[in-house]
Coordinates of N, CA and C in Angstrom, one line a residue:
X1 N 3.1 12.0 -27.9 CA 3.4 12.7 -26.7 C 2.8 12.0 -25.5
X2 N 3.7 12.3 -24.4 CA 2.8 11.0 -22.8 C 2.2 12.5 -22.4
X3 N 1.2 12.2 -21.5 CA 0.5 13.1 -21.2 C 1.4 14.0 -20.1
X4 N 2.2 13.3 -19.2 CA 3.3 14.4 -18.8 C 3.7 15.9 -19.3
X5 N 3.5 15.8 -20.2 CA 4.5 16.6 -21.3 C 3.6 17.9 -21.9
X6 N 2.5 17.6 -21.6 CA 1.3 18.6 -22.5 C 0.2 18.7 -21.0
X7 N -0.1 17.8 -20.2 CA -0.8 18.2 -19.3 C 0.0 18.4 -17.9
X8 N 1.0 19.0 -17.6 CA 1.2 19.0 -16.2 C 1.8 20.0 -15.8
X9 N 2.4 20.7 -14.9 CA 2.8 22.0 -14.8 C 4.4 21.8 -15.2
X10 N 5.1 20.9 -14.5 CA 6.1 20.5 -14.9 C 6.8 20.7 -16.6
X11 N 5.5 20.0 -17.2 CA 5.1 20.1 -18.6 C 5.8 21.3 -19.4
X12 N 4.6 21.5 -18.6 CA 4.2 23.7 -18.9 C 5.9 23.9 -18.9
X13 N 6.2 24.0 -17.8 CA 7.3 25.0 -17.1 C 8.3 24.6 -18.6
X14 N 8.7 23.7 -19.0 CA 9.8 23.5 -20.1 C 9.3 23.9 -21.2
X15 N 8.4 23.8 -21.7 CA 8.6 24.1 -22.9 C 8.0 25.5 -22.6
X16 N 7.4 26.4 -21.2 CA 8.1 27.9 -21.8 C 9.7 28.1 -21.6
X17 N 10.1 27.8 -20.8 CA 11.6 27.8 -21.0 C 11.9 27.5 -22.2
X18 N 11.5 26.6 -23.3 CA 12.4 26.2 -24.4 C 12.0 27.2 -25.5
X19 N 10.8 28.2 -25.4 CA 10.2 28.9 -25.8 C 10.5 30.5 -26.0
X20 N 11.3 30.3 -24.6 CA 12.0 31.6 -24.1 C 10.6 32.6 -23.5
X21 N 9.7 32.1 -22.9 CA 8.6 33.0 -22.7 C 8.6 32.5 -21.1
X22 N 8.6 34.1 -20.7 CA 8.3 34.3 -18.7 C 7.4 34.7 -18.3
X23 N 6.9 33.2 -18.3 CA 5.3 33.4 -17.9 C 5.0 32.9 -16.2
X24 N 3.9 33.7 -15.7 CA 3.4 33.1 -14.2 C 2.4 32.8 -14.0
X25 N 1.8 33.0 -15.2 CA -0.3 32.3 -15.1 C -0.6 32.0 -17.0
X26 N -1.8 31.4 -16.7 CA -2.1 30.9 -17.8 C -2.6 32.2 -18.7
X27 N -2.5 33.3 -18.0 CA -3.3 34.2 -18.9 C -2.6 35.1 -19.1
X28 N -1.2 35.3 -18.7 CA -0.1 35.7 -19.1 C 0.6 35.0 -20.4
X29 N 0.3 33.7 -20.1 CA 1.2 32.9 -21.5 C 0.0 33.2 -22.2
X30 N -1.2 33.2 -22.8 CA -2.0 33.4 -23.1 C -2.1 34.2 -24.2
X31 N -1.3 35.5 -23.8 CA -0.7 36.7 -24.8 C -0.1 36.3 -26.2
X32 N 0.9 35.7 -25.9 CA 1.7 35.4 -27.2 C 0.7 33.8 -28.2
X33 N 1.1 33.8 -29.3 CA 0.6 32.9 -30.2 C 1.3 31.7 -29.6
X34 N 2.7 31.6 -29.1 CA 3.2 29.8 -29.2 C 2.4 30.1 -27.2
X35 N 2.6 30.6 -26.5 CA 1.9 30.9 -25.4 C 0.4 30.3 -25.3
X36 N -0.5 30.6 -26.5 CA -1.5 30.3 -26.5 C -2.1 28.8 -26.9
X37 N -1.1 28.5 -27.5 CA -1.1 27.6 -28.0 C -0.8 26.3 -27.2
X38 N 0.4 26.6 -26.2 CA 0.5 25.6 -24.6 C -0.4 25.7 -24.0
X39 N -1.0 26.8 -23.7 CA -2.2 26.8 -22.9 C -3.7 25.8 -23.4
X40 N -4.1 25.8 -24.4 CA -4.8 24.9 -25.2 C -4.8 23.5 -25.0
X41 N -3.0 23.3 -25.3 CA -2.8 22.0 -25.3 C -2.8 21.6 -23.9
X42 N -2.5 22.0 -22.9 CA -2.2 22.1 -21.4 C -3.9 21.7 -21.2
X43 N -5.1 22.3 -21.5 CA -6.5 22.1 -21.3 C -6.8 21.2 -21.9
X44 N -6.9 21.0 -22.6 CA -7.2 19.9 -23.9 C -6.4 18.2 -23.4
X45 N -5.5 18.4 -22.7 CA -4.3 16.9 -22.5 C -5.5 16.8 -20.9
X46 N -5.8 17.8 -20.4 CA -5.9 17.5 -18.9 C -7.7 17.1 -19.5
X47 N -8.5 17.4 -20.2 CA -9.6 17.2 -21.0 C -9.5 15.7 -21.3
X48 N -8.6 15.4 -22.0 CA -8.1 13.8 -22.4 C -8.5 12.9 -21.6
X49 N -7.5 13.4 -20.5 CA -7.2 12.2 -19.4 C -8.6 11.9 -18.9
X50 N -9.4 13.2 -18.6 CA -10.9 13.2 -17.8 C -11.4 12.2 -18.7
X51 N -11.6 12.7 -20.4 CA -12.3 11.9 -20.5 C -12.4 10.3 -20.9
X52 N -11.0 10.1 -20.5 CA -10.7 8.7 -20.8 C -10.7 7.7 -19.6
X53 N -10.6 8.7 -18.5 CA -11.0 7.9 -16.9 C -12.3 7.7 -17.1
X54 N -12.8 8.8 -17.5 CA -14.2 8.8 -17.2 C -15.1 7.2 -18.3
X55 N -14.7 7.2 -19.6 CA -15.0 6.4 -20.4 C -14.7 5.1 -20.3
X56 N -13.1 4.3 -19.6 CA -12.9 3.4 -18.8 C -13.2 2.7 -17.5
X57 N -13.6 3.8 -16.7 CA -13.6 3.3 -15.2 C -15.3 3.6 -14.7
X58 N -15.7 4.6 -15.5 CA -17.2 5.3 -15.3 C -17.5 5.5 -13.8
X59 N -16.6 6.0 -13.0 CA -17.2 7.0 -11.7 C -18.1 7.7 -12.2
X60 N -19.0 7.7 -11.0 CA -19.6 8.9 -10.4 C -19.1 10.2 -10.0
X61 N -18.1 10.2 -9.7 CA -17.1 11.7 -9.3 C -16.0 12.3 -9.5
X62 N -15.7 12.9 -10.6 CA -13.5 13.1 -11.2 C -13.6 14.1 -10.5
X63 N -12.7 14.2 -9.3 CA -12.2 15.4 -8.6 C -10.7 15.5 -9.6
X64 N -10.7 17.3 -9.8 CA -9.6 17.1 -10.4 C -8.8 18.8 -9.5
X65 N -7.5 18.5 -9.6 CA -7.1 19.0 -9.0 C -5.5 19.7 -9.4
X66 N -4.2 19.9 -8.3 CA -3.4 20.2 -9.1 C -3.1 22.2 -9.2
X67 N -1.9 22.4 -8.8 CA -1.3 23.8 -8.9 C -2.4 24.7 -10.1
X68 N -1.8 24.2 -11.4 CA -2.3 24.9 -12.5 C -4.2 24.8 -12.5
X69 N -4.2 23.7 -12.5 CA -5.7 23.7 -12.5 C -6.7 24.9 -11.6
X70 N -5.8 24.5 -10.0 CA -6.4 25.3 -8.8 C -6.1 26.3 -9.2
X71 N -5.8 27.3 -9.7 CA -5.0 28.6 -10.0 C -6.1 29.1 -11.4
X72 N -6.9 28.0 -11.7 CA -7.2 29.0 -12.9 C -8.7 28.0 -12.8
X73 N -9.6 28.4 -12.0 CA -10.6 27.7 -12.1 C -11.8 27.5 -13.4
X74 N -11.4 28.3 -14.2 CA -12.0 28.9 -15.3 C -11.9 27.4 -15.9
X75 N -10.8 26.7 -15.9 CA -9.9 25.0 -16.6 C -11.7 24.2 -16.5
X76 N -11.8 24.3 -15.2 CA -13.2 23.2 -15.0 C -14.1 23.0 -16.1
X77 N -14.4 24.4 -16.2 CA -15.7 24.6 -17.9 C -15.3 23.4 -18.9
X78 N -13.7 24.2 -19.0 CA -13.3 24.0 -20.6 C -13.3 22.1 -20.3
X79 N -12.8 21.4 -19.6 CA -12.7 20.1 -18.6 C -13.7 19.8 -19.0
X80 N -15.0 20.3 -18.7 CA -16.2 19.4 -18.7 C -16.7 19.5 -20.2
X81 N -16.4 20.5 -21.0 CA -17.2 20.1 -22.6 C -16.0 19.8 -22.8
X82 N -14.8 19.4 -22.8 CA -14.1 18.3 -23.6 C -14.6 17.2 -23.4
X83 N -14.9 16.4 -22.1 CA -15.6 15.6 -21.2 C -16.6 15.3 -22.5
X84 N -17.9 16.4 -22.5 CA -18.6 15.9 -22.7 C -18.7 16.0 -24.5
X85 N -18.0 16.6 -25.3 CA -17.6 16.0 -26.4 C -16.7 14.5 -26.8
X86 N -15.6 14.1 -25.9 CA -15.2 13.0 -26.2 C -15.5 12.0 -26.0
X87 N -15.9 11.8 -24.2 CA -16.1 10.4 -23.4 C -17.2 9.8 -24.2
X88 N -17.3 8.8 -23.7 CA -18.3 7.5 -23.9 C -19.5 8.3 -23.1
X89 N -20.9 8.6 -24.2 CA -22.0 10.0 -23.3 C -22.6 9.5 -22.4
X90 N -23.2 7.9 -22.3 CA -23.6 7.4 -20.7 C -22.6 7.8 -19.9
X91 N -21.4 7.5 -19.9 CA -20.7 8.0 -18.7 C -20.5 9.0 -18.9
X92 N -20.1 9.9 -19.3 CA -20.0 11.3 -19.3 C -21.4 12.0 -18.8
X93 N -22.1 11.6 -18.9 CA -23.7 12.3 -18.5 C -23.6 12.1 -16.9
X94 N -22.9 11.0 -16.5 CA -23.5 10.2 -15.3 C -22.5 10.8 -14.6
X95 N -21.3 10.9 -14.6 CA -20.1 11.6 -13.7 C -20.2 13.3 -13.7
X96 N -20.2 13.6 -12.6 CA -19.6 14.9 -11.8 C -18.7 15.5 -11.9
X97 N -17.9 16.4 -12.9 CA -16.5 16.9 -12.4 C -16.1 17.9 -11.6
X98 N -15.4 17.8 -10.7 CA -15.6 19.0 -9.7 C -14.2 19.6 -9.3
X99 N -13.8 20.8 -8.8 CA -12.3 20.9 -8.8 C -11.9 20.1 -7.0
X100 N -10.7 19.9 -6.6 CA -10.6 19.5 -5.4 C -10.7 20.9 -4.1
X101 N -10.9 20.4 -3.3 CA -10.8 21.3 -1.8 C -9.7 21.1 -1.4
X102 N -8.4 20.5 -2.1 CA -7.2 20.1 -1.2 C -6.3 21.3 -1.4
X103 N -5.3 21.7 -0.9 CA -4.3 22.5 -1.0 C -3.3 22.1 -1.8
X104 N -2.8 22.4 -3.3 CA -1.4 21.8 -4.2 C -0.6 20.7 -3.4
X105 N -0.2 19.8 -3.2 CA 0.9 19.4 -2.6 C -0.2 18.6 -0.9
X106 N -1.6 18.4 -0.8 CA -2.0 17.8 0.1 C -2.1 16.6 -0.3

């Protein structure tokens, strides 16, 4: 799977549609078992990415951002111990993750 597909809202939106589930927050889909199950993978893909920027490029600061993320700030936590289970631990120790100050779509 590209990470499109598991991490992005876009993502999200199809396969609850293919799911048949009408959901409007992460803690709505949350409810159901295939529900909970996107949500996971939705945290877990966006967890990926962090910790593979973070392990390739080694900033000092992953702003991360984005509709779903901003909407559910609770994502940051789960973000940073994926982070810091996966990444390469010098970098993962040494980088910041923080949500953005921008507005969706700035």
């Amino acid at each position: 799977n590209c990470l499109e597909l598991s991490a992005s809202g876009s993502g999200l939106a199809k396969k609850t549609k293919l799911f048949g589930l009408d959901c409007q927050t992460l803690n709505e889909l949350s409810r159901s078992e295939d529900g909970a199950r996107m949500v996971k993978e939705f945290v877990d893909g966006v967890g990926y990415a962090a910790a593979l920027i973070i392990t390739m490029l080694n900033p000092k600061l992953l702003v991360v951002g984005g509709g779903i993320t901003l909407a559910n700030e609770w994502m940051i936590d789960n973000i940073r111990e994926y982070v810091k289970k996966n990444a390469f631990r010098k970098s993962a120790d040494m980088c910041e993750i923080r949500l953005s100050n921008l507005e969706n779509g700035s």
